PDB file of C-alpha atoms in Angstrom:
ATOM      1  CA  UNK L  30     -26.354  -3.970  10.795  1.00 66.00           C
ATOM      2  CA  UNK L  31     -24.354  -7.111   9.868  1.00 71.00           C
ATOM      3  CA  UNK L  32     -25.210  -7.013   6.415  1.00 82.00           C
ATOM      4  CA  UNK L  33     -24.270  -3.110   6.398  1.00 87.00           C
ATOM      5  CA  UNK L  34     -20.916  -3.736   7.805  1.00 93.00           C
ATOM      6  CA  UNK L  35     -20.152  -6.820   5.324  1.00 95.00           C
ATOM      7  CA  UNK L  36     -20.995  -4.114   2.294  1.00 96.00           C
ATOM      8  CA  UNK L  37     -18.456  -1.758   3.641  1.00 96.00           C
ATOM      9  CA  UNK L  38     -15.815  -4.571   4.079  1.00 95.00           C
ATOM     10  CA  UNK L  39     -16.758  -5.424   0.273  1.00 96.00           C
ATOM     11  CA  UNK L  40     -16.047  -1.928  -0.675  1.00 96.00           C
ATOM     12  CA  UNK L  41     -13.021  -1.816   0.920  1.00 97.00           C
ATOM     13  CA  UNK L  42     -12.072  -5.182  -0.852  1.00 96.00           C
ATOM     14  CA  UNK L  43     -11.048  -6.663   2.700  1.00 96.00           C
ATOM     15  CA  UNK L  44     -12.722  -9.705   1.976  1.00 94.00           C
ATOM     16  CA  UNK L  45     -10.077 -10.024  -1.164  1.00 94.00           C
ATOM     17  CA  UNK L  46      -6.720  -9.559   0.530  1.00 95.00           C
ATOM     18  CA  UNK L  47      -4.495 -10.040  -2.641  1.00 96.00           C
ATOM     19  CA  UNK L  48      -4.449  -6.405  -3.659  1.00 96.00           C
ATOM     20  CA  UNK L  49      -3.150  -5.862   0.148  1.00 97.00           C
ATOM     21  CA  UNK L  50      -0.329  -8.650  -0.649  1.00 98.00           C
ATOM     22  CA  UNK L  51       0.760  -6.958  -3.881  1.00 98.00           C
ATOM     23  CA  UNK L  52       1.347  -3.749  -1.931  1.00 97.00           C
ATOM     24  CA  UNK L  53       2.867  -5.106   0.907  1.00 98.00           C
ATOM     25  CA  UNK L  54       5.416  -7.133  -0.821  1.00 98.00           C
ATOM     26  CA  UNK L  55       7.508  -4.311  -2.085  1.00 98.00           C
ATOM     27  CA  UNK L  56       7.239  -2.140   1.212  1.00 98.00           C
ATOM     28  CA  UNK L  57       8.679  -5.379   3.059  1.00 98.00           C
ATOM     29  CA  UNK L  58      11.699  -5.843   0.200  1.00 98.00           C
ATOM     30  CA  UNK L  59      12.096  -2.112   0.889  1.00 98.00           C
ATOM     31  CA  UNK L  60      12.184  -2.194   4.706  1.00 98.00           C
ATOM     32  CA  UNK L  61      14.370  -5.352   4.743  1.00 98.00           C
ATOM     33  CA  UNK L  62      17.038  -3.863   2.308  1.00 98.00           C
ATOM     34  CA  UNK L  63      17.096  -0.607   4.331  1.00 98.00           C
ATOM     35  CA  UNK L  64      17.785  -2.113   7.494  1.00 98.00           C
ATOM     36  CA  UNK L  65      20.059  -4.986   5.949  1.00 97.00           C
ATOM     37  CA  UNK L  66      17.760  -7.350   7.447  1.00 97.00           C
ATOM     38  CA  UNK L  67      16.882  -5.796  10.669  1.00 97.00           C
ATOM     39  CA  UNK L  68      13.832  -3.609  10.061  1.00 97.00           C
ATOM     40  CA  UNK L  69      12.667  -1.402  13.113  1.00 98.00           C
ATOM     41  CA  UNK L  70       9.634  -3.541  14.458  1.00 98.00           C
ATOM     42  CA  UNK L  71       7.542  -0.037  15.057  1.00 98.00           C
ATOM     43  CA  UNK L  72       8.153   1.030  11.350  1.00 98.00           C
ATOM     44  CA  UNK L  73       7.354  -2.536  10.073  1.00 98.00           C
ATOM     45  CA  UNK L  74       3.979  -2.448  12.177  1.00 98.00           C
ATOM     46  CA  UNK L  75       3.149   0.922  10.748  1.00 98.00           C
ATOM     47  CA  UNK L  76       3.911   0.041   7.218  1.00 98.00           C
ATOM     48  CA  UNK L  77       1.836  -3.141   7.509  1.00 98.00           C
ATOM     49  CA  UNK L  78      -1.153  -1.513   8.918  1.00 98.00           C
ATOM     50  CA  UNK L  79      -0.685   1.675   6.400  1.00 97.00           C
ATOM     51  CA  UNK L  80      -0.572  -0.651   3.507  1.00 97.00           C
ATOM     52  CA  UNK L  81      -4.067  -2.135   4.500  1.00 97.00           C
ATOM     53  CA  UNK L  82      -5.482   1.417   5.257  1.00 97.00           C
ATOM     54  CA  UNK L  83      -4.114   3.037   1.903  1.00 95.00           C
ATOM     55  CA  UNK L  84      -5.114  -0.062  -0.151  1.00 96.00           C
ATOM     56  CA  UNK L  85      -8.637   0.037   1.316  1.00 97.00           C
ATOM     57  CA  UNK L  86      -8.981   3.922   0.840  1.00 95.00           C
ATOM     58  CA  UNK L  87      -7.588   3.218  -3.015  1.00 95.00           C
ATOM     59  CA  UNK L  88     -10.400   0.755  -3.584  1.00 96.00           C
ATOM     60  CA  UNK L  89     -12.977   2.987  -1.870  1.00 96.00           C
ATOM     61  CA  UNK L  90     -12.075   5.776  -4.333  1.00 95.00           C
ATOM     62  CA  UNK L  91     -11.698   3.355  -7.257  1.00 95.00           C
ATOM     63  CA  UNK L  92     -15.497   2.255  -6.900  1.00 96.00           C
ATOM     64  CA  UNK L  93     -16.499   5.834  -6.459  1.00 95.00           C
ATOM     65  CA  UNK L  94     -14.812   7.018  -9.786  1.00 94.00           C
ATOM     66  CA  UNK L  95     -16.221   3.962 -11.700  1.00 94.00           C
ATOM     67  CA  UNK L  96     -19.628   3.827 -10.251  1.00 94.00           C
ATOM     68  CA  UNK L  97     -21.412   4.890 -13.389  1.00 93.00           C
ATOM     69  CA  UNK L  98     -19.330   2.292 -15.492  1.00 92.00           C
ATOM     70  CA  UNK L  99     -19.141  -0.727 -13.225  1.00 93.00           C
ATOM     71  CA  UNK L 100     -22.566  -1.584 -13.616  1.00 92.00           C
ATOM     72  CA  UNK L 101     -22.160  -2.472 -17.439  1.00 90.00           C
ATOM     73  CA  UNK L 102     -19.255  -4.916 -16.373  1.00 87.00           C
ATOM     74  CA  UNK L 103     -19.751  -8.251 -15.558  1.00 82.00           C
ATOM     75  CA  UNK L 104     -17.247  -8.634 -13.125  1.00 87.00           C
ATOM     76  CA  UNK L 105     -17.954  -5.342 -11.076  1.00 91.00           C
ATOM     77  CA  UNK L 106     -21.802  -4.747 -11.579  1.00 91.00           C
ATOM     78  CA  UNK L 107     -22.762  -6.028  -8.010  1.00 94.00           C
ATOM     79  CA  UNK L 108     -20.157  -4.010  -6.184  1.00 95.00           C
ATOM     80  CA  UNK L 109     -21.983  -1.950  -3.404  1.00 95.00           C
ATOM     81  CA  UNK L 110     -21.619   1.526  -4.711  1.00 94.00           C
ATOM     82  CA  UNK L 111     -22.715   1.094  -8.328  1.00 94.00           C
ATOM     83  CA  UNK L 112     -25.499  -1.435  -7.188  1.00 94.00           C
ATOM     84  CA  UNK L 113     -26.892   1.370  -4.991  1.00 94.00           C
ATOM     85  CA  UNK L 114     -26.264  -0.470  -1.665  1.00 95.00           C
ATOM     86  CA  UNK L 115     -23.817   2.377  -0.490  1.00 96.00           C
ATOM     87  CA  UNK L 116     -24.066   6.017  -1.300  1.00 96.00           C
ATOM     88  CA  UNK L 117     -21.583   8.083  -3.020  1.00 96.00           C
ATOM     89  CA  UNK L 118     -21.447  10.553  -0.098  1.00 97.00           C
ATOM     90  CA  UNK L 119     -20.808   7.620   2.392  1.00 96.00           C
ATOM     91  CA  UNK L 120     -18.131   6.243   0.027  1.00 96.00           C
ATOM     92  CA  UNK L 121     -16.360   9.715   0.157  1.00 95.00           C
ATOM     93  CA  UNK L 122     -16.750   9.887   4.124  1.00 97.00           C
ATOM     94  CA  UNK L 123     -15.229   6.341   4.449  1.00 97.00           C
ATOM     95  CA  UNK L 124     -12.170   7.592   2.133  1.00 95.00           C
ATOM     96  CA  UNK L 125     -11.490  10.467   4.278  1.00 95.00           C
ATOM     97  CA  UNK L 126     -11.879   8.616   7.542  1.00 97.00           C
ATOM     98  CA  UNK L 127      -9.168   6.111   5.852  1.00 96.00           C
ATOM     99  CA  UNK L 128      -6.925   8.816   4.873  1.00 95.00           C
ATOM    100  CA  UNK L 129      -7.195  10.273   8.596  1.00 95.00           C
ATOM    101  CA  UNK L 130      -6.377   6.915   9.828  1.00 97.00           C
ATOM    102  CA  UNK L 131      -3.281   6.748   7.431  1.00 96.00           C
ATOM    103  CA  UNK L 132      -2.249  10.228   8.481  1.00 94.00           C
ATOM    104  CA  UNK L 133      -2.275   9.311  12.002  1.00 97.00           C
ATOM    105  CA  UNK L 134       0.334   6.198  11.279  1.00 97.00           C
ATOM    106  CA  UNK L 135       2.699   8.265   9.133  1.00 97.00           C
ATOM    107  CA  UNK L 136       2.718  11.024  11.742  1.00 97.00           C
ATOM    108  CA  UNK L 137       4.564   8.270  13.870  1.00 98.00           C
ATOM    109  CA  UNK L 138       7.634   8.500  11.429  1.00 98.00           C
ATOM    110  CA  UNK L 139      10.296  10.798  10.303  1.00 98.00           C
ATOM    111  CA  UNK L 140       9.766  14.099   8.318  1.00 98.00           C
ATOM    112  CA  UNK L 141      10.800  12.953   4.979  1.00 98.00           C
ATOM    113  CA  UNK L 142       8.432   9.980   5.257  1.00 98.00           C
ATOM    114  CA  UNK L 143       5.654  12.454   6.012  1.00 97.00           C
ATOM    115  CA  UNK L 144       6.437  14.477   3.020  1.00 97.00           C
ATOM    116  CA  UNK L 145       6.539  11.566   0.685  1.00 97.00           C
ATOM    117  CA  UNK L 146       3.256  10.305   1.795  1.00 96.00           C
ATOM    118  CA  UNK L 147       1.657  13.393   0.181  1.00 95.00           C
ATOM    119  CA  UNK L 148       2.583  11.811  -3.107  1.00 95.00           C
ATOM    120  CA  UNK L 149       0.943   8.472  -2.008  1.00 93.00           C
ATOM    121  CA  UNK L 150      -2.318  10.244  -1.378  1.00 90.00           C
ATOM    122  CA  UNK L 151      -2.079  12.308  -4.522  1.00 94.00           C
ATOM    123  CA  UNK L 152      -1.721   8.884  -6.266  1.00 94.00           C
ATOM    124  CA  UNK L 153      -4.290   7.080  -4.674  1.00 90.00           C
ATOM    125  CA  UNK L 154      -6.665   9.904  -5.627  1.00 90.00           C
ATOM    126  CA  UNK L 155      -5.926  10.170  -9.232  1.00 95.00           C
ATOM    127  CA  UNK L 156      -5.502   6.628 -10.454  1.00 94.00           C
ATOM    128  CA  UNK L 157      -8.917   5.654 -10.570  1.00 92.00           C
ATOM    129  CA  UNK L 158      -9.555   8.443 -13.165  1.00 95.00           C
ATOM    130  CA  UNK L 159      -6.710   7.916 -15.366  1.00 96.00           C
ATOM    131  CA  UNK L 160      -8.461   5.260 -17.481  1.00 95.00           C
ATOM    132  CA  UNK L 161     -10.539   7.831 -18.995  1.00 94.00           C
ATOM    133  CA  UNK L 162      -7.338  10.154 -19.952  1.00 95.00           C
ATOM    134  CA  UNK L 163      -4.663   7.708 -20.785  1.00 97.00           C
ATOM    135  CA  UNK L 164      -3.972   4.125 -21.984  1.00 97.00           C
ATOM    136  CA  UNK L 165      -1.370   3.889 -19.367  1.00 97.00           C
ATOM    137  CA  UNK L 166      -3.628   3.762 -15.967  1.00 97.00           C
ATOM    138  CA  UNK L 167      -1.698   0.611 -15.157  1.00 98.00           C
ATOM    139  CA  UNK L 168       1.611   2.704 -14.919  1.00 98.00           C
ATOM    140  CA  UNK L 169       0.140   5.062 -12.487  1.00 97.00           C
ATOM    141  CA  UNK L 170      -1.236   2.339 -10.461  1.00 96.00           C
ATOM    142  CA  UNK L 171       2.217   0.981 -10.263  1.00 97.00           C
ATOM    143  CA  UNK L 172       3.477   4.489  -9.160  1.00 97.00           C
ATOM    144  CA  UNK L 173       0.831   4.283  -6.307  1.00 96.00           C
ATOM    145  CA  UNK L 174       1.865   0.672  -5.235  1.00 95.00           C
ATOM    146  CA  UNK L 175       5.755   1.504  -5.701  1.00 97.00           C
ATOM    147  CA  UNK L 176       5.509   4.685  -3.690  1.00 98.00           C
ATOM    148  CA  UNK L 177       5.618   2.706  -0.509  1.00 97.00           C
ATOM    149  CA  UNK L 178       9.208   1.777  -1.434  1.00 98.00           C
ATOM    150  CA  UNK L 179      10.950   5.350  -1.178  1.00 98.00           C
ATOM    151  CA  UNK L 180       8.600   5.803   2.062  1.00 98.00           C
ATOM    152  CA  UNK L 181      10.021   2.694   3.608  1.00 98.00           C
ATOM    153  CA  UNK L 182      13.769   3.661   2.826  1.00 98.00           C
ATOM    154  CA  UNK L 183      12.817   7.212   4.271  1.00 98.00           C
ATOM    155  CA  UNK L 184      11.425   5.890   7.344  1.00 98.00           C
ATOM    156  CA  UNK L 185      14.095   3.185   7.870  1.00 98.00           C
ATOM    157  CA  UNK L 186      17.245   4.949   6.943  1.00 97.00           C
ATOM    158  CA  UNK L 187      16.317   8.894   6.929  1.00 97.00           C
ATOM    159  CA  UNK L 188      16.965   8.834   2.991  1.00 97.00           C
ATOM    160  CA  UNK L 189      16.035   7.126  -0.422  1.00 98.00           C
ATOM    161  CA  UNK L 190      19.277   5.941  -1.902  1.00 98.00           C
ATOM    162  CA  UNK L 191      19.605   5.131  -5.589  1.00 98.00           C
ATOM    163  CA  UNK L 192      18.814   1.475  -4.854  1.00 98.00           C
ATOM    164  CA  UNK L 193      15.516   2.687  -3.261  1.00 98.00           C
ATOM    165  CA  UNK L 194      14.808   4.308  -6.623  1.00 98.00           C
ATOM    166  CA  UNK L 195      15.785   1.376  -8.620  1.00 98.00           C
ATOM    167  CA  UNK L 196      13.399  -0.746  -6.258  1.00 98.00           C
ATOM    168  CA  UNK L 197      10.643   1.635  -6.943  1.00 98.00           C
ATOM    169  CA  UNK L 198      11.303   1.169 -10.714  1.00 98.00           C
ATOM    170  CA  UNK L 199      11.138  -2.729 -10.682  1.00 98.00           C
ATOM    171  CA  UNK L 200       7.841  -2.438  -8.609  1.00 98.00           C
ATOM    172  CA  UNK L 201       6.176  -0.004 -11.033  1.00 98.00           C
ATOM    173  CA  UNK L 202       7.172  -2.429 -13.987  1.00 98.00           C
ATOM    174  CA  UNK L 203       5.806  -5.440 -11.980  1.00 98.00           C
ATOM    175  CA  UNK L 204       2.476  -3.886 -11.069  1.00 98.00           C
ATOM    176  CA  UNK L 205       2.232  -2.809 -14.794  1.00 98.00           C
ATOM    177  CA  UNK L 206       2.839  -6.588 -15.676  1.00 98.00           C
ATOM    178  CA  UNK L 207      -0.080  -7.777 -13.151  1.00 98.00           C
ATOM    179  CA  UNK L 208      -2.553  -5.166 -14.049  1.00 98.00           C
ATOM    180  CA  UNK L 209      -2.169  -5.590 -17.556  1.00 98.00           C
ATOM    181  CA  UNK L 210      -3.234  -9.155 -17.103  1.00 98.00           C
ATOM    182  CA  UNK L 211      -5.969  -7.993 -14.860  1.00 96.00           C
ATOM    183  CA  UNK L 212      -7.193  -5.371 -17.676  1.00 97.00           C
ATOM    184  CA  UNK L 213      -7.013  -8.057 -20.198  1.00 97.00           C
ATOM    185  CA  UNK L 214      -9.955  -9.779 -18.270  1.00 95.00           C
ATOM    186  CA  UNK L 215     -12.119  -6.444 -18.875  1.00 93.00           C
ATOM    187  CA  UNK L 216     -10.677  -5.449 -22.164  1.00 95.00           C
ATOM    188  CA  UNK L 217     -13.859  -6.024 -24.282  1.00 93.00           C
ATOM    189  CA  UNK L 218     -15.908  -4.285 -21.617  1.00 93.00           C
ATOM    190  CA  UNK L 219     -13.657  -1.348 -21.486  1.00 94.00           C
ATOM    191  CA  UNK L 220     -13.655  -0.970 -25.143  1.00 95.00           C
ATOM    192  CA  UNK L 221     -17.410  -0.797 -25.302  1.00 94.00           C
ATOM    193  CA  UNK L 222     -17.394   1.737 -22.496  1.00 94.00           C
ATOM    194  CA  UNK L 223     -14.786   3.952 -24.097  1.00 95.00           C
ATOM    195  CA  UNK L 224     -12.265   3.321 -21.427  1.00 95.00           C
ATOM    196  CA  UNK L 225      -8.245   2.921 -21.813  1.00 97.00           C
ATOM    197  CA  UNK L 226      -5.910   0.263 -20.539  1.00 98.00           C
ATOM    198  CA  UNK L 227      -2.445  -1.212 -21.307  1.00 98.00           C
ATOM    199  CA  UNK L 228      -4.463  -4.188 -22.483  1.00 98.00           C
ATOM    200  CA  UNK L 229      -5.950  -2.089 -25.045  1.00 98.00           C
ATOM    201  CA  UNK L 230      -3.010  -0.090 -25.815  1.00 98.00           C
ATOM    202  CA  UNK L 231      -0.752  -3.359 -26.381  1.00 98.00           C
ATOM    203  CA  UNK L 232      -3.535  -5.053 -28.650  1.00 97.00           C
ATOM    204  CA  UNK L 233      -2.060  -8.333 -30.192  1.00 97.00           C
ATOM    205  CA  UNK L 234       1.552  -7.719 -28.967  1.00 98.00           C
ATOM    206  CA  UNK L 235       0.097  -7.726 -25.238  1.00 98.00           C
ATOM    207  CA  UNK L 236       1.944 -10.962 -24.351  1.00 98.00           C
ATOM    208  CA  UNK L 237       5.062 -10.096 -25.936  1.00 98.00           C
ATOM    209  CA  UNK L 238       5.159  -6.802 -24.151  1.00 98.00           C
ATOM    210  CA  UNK L 239       4.475  -8.564 -20.767  1.00 98.00           C
ATOM    211  CA  UNK L 240       7.081 -10.895 -21.234  1.00 98.00           C
ATOM    212  CA  UNK L 241       9.657  -7.628 -21.997  1.00 98.00           C
ATOM    213  CA  UNK L 242       8.258  -5.943 -18.919  1.00 98.00           C
ATOM    214  CA  UNK L 243       8.771  -9.155 -16.698  1.00 98.00           C
ATOM    215  CA  UNK L 244      12.204  -9.418 -17.929  1.00 98.00           C
ATOM    216  CA  UNK L 245      12.848  -5.732 -17.118  1.00 98.00           C
ATOM    217  CA  UNK L 246      11.654  -6.588 -13.435  1.00 98.00           C
ATOM    218  CA  UNK L 247      14.123  -9.483 -13.102  1.00 98.00           C
ATOM    219  CA  UNK L 248      16.904  -7.335 -14.441  1.00 98.00           C
ATOM    220  CA  UNK L 249      15.988  -4.581 -11.849  1.00 98.00           C
ATOM    221  CA  UNK L 250      16.174  -7.403  -9.038  1.00 98.00           C
ATOM    222  CA  UNK L 251      19.341  -8.544 -10.120  1.00 98.00           C
ATOM    223  CA  UNK L 252      20.831  -5.123 -10.160  1.00 98.00           C
ATOM    224  CA  UNK L 253      19.515  -4.604  -6.691  1.00 98.00           C
ATOM    225  CA  UNK L 254      21.119  -7.847  -5.325  1.00 98.00           C
ATOM    226  CA  UNK L 255      24.180  -6.624  -6.858  1.00 98.00           C
ATOM    227  CA  UNK L 256      24.195  -3.166  -5.381  1.00 98.00           C
ATOM    228  CA  UNK L 257      23.452  -4.421  -1.826  1.00 98.00           C
ATOM    229  CA  UNK L 258      25.595  -7.545  -2.045  1.00 98.00           C
ATOM    230  CA  UNK L 259      22.901 -10.036  -1.703  1.00 98.00           C
ATOM    231  CA  UNK L 260      24.137 -13.730  -2.070  1.00 98.00           C
ATOM    232  CA  UNK L 261      22.648 -17.022  -3.851  1.00 98.00           C
ATOM    233  CA  UNK L 262      19.725 -17.270  -1.543  1.00 98.00           C
ATOM    234  CA  UNK L 263      18.456 -14.060  -2.868  1.00 98.00           C
ATOM    235  CA  UNK L 264      19.024 -14.953  -6.587  1.00 98.00           C
ATOM    236  CA  UNK L 265      17.291 -18.326  -6.114  1.00 98.00           C
ATOM    237  CA  UNK L 266      14.429 -16.328  -4.864  1.00 98.00           C
ATOM    238  CA  UNK L 267      14.529 -13.956  -7.962  1.00 98.00           C
ATOM    239  CA  UNK L 268      15.001 -17.360 -10.006  1.00 98.00           C
ATOM    240  CA  UNK L 269      11.842 -18.787  -8.619  1.00 98.00           C
ATOM    241  CA  UNK L 270      10.136 -15.602  -9.235  1.00 98.00           C
ATOM    242  CA  UNK L 271      11.280 -15.958 -12.911  1.00 98.00           C
ATOM    243  CA  UNK L 272       9.901 -19.296 -13.112  1.00 98.00           C
ATOM    244  CA  UNK L 273       6.463 -17.875 -11.933  1.00 98.00           C
ATOM    245  CA  UNK L 274       6.738 -15.227 -14.773  1.00 98.00           C
ATOM    246  CA  UNK L 275       7.037 -18.015 -17.268  1.00 98.00           C
ATOM    247  CA  UNK L 276       3.958 -19.942 -15.874  1.00 98.00           C
ATOM    248  CA  UNK L 277       1.869 -16.832 -16.175  1.00 98.00           C
ATOM    249  CA  UNK L 278       2.965 -16.187 -19.499  1.00 98.00           C
ATOM    250  CA  UNK L 279       1.584 -19.572 -20.074  1.00 98.00           C
ATOM    251  CA  UNK L 280      -1.438 -19.073 -18.496  1.00 98.00           C
ATOM    252  CA  UNK L 281      -2.332 -16.227 -20.847  1.00 98.00           C
ATOM    253  CA  UNK L 282      -1.330 -17.596 -24.015  1.00 97.00           C
ATOM    254  CA  UNK L 283      -4.981 -17.768 -25.124  1.00 97.00           C
ATOM    255  CA  UNK L 284      -6.350 -14.567 -23.377  1.00 97.00           C
ATOM    256  CA  UNK L 285      -8.974 -16.375 -21.309  1.00 97.00           C
ATOM    257  CA  UNK L 286     -10.490 -14.329 -18.900  1.00 96.00           C
ATOM    258  CA  UNK L 287     -10.255 -16.830 -16.354  1.00 97.00           C
ATOM    259  CA  UNK L 288      -6.838 -17.701 -16.969  1.00 98.00           C
ATOM    260  CA  UNK L 289      -5.862 -13.877 -17.164  1.00 98.00           C
ATOM    261  CA  UNK L 290      -7.095 -13.570 -13.720  1.00 97.00           C
ATOM    262  CA  UNK L 291      -5.249 -16.484 -12.497  1.00 98.00           C
ATOM    263  CA  UNK L 292      -2.130 -15.129 -13.783  1.00 98.00           C
ATOM    264  CA  UNK L 293      -2.761 -11.709 -12.217  1.00 98.00           C
ATOM    265  CA  UNK L 294      -3.308 -13.781  -8.737  1.00 98.00           C
ATOM    266  CA  UNK L 295      -0.133 -15.888  -9.194  1.00 98.00           C
ATOM    267  CA  UNK L 296       1.700 -12.280  -8.788  1.00 98.00           C
ATOM    268  CA  UNK L 297       1.399 -12.611  -5.129  1.00 98.00           C
ATOM    269  CA  UNK L 298       3.688 -16.042  -5.033  1.00 98.00           C
ATOM    270  CA  UNK L 299       6.337 -13.853  -7.261  1.00 98.00           C
ATOM    271  CA  UNK L 300       6.432 -11.057  -4.498  1.00 98.00           C
ATOM    272  CA  UNK L 301       6.680 -13.781  -1.782  1.00 98.00           C
ATOM    273  CA  UNK L 302       9.476 -15.455  -3.753  1.00 98.00           C
ATOM    274  CA  UNK L 303      11.646 -12.171  -3.775  1.00 98.00           C
ATOM    275  CA  UNK L 304      10.632 -11.117  -0.122  1.00 98.00           C
ATOM    276  CA  UNK L 305      11.636 -14.849   1.256  1.00 98.00           C
ATOM    277  CA  UNK L 306      15.008 -14.593  -0.863  1.00 98.00           C
ATOM    278  CA  UNK L 307      15.941 -11.149   0.571  1.00 98.00           C
ATOM    279  CA  UNK L 308      14.772 -12.406   4.113  1.00 98.00           C
ATOM    280  CA  UNK L 309      16.787 -15.683   4.084  1.00 98.00           C
ATOM    281  CA  UNK L 310      19.788 -14.125   2.707  1.00 98.00           C
ATOM    282  CA  UNK L 311      20.042 -11.950   5.336  1.00 98.00           C
ATOM    283  CA  UNK L 312      19.301 -14.492   8.186  1.00 97.00           C
ATOM    284  CA  UNK L 313      21.834 -16.906   6.768  1.00 97.00           C
ATOM    285  CA  UNK L 314      24.664 -13.758   6.434  1.00 88.00           C
TER     286      UNK L 314
END
């Protein structure tokens, strides 16, 4: 029984929480900005739990979609679904249960947030299949991860202002950056399997394009700070994030698999730096 539970924990990637943090940071950015530093505790709890549930659901659907491919990729060949330790039917049941849990959480929020949540479910379902039809699945992932931003603004303030969509854009660009780094780890395997990714699309220009996207993220964050009148503490957080971006570019300079994965993981610290910049700026105000 204990081993079975461990397999489901692995399927939901609860043993690898970095994906939870990468999804959570933009939601926290949005809640803080929407509430001017004082988010409703109930909404904060709902979004934190919702992030864990929806990230788990996304991982289950991703492994279901890729179960026939994962066995040929060194990094994923031992995942429970592709290795046959969990059946596809059981995975779909788990996905349905997680979606019901997410529905229960979102029903605690206002009507606009409930309506926006339909987009979150749609993105969670279609993202895993995008690598078969487009070289831009990382952008779709960015939209899936970024959708928490307009939902957070809607839940906290009852609307999604211009700054909310600007933050959504920043999140999509940021997710495209770190998921391209992630895709660089599997580039050769994906090419052999006929799958698509931005890492394959960008080719030898991958590092340059990542740097441009990182710059665009920073520009968006500066614009957000200007629009909501954040101060120097916030911009210090953004500057720290910029330094982390430079470090990531250094890590991927030789395109080594382990270094690209380390660069991907380092984005957790970027999200935290921006979060602390927003939080401490409001605390000091």
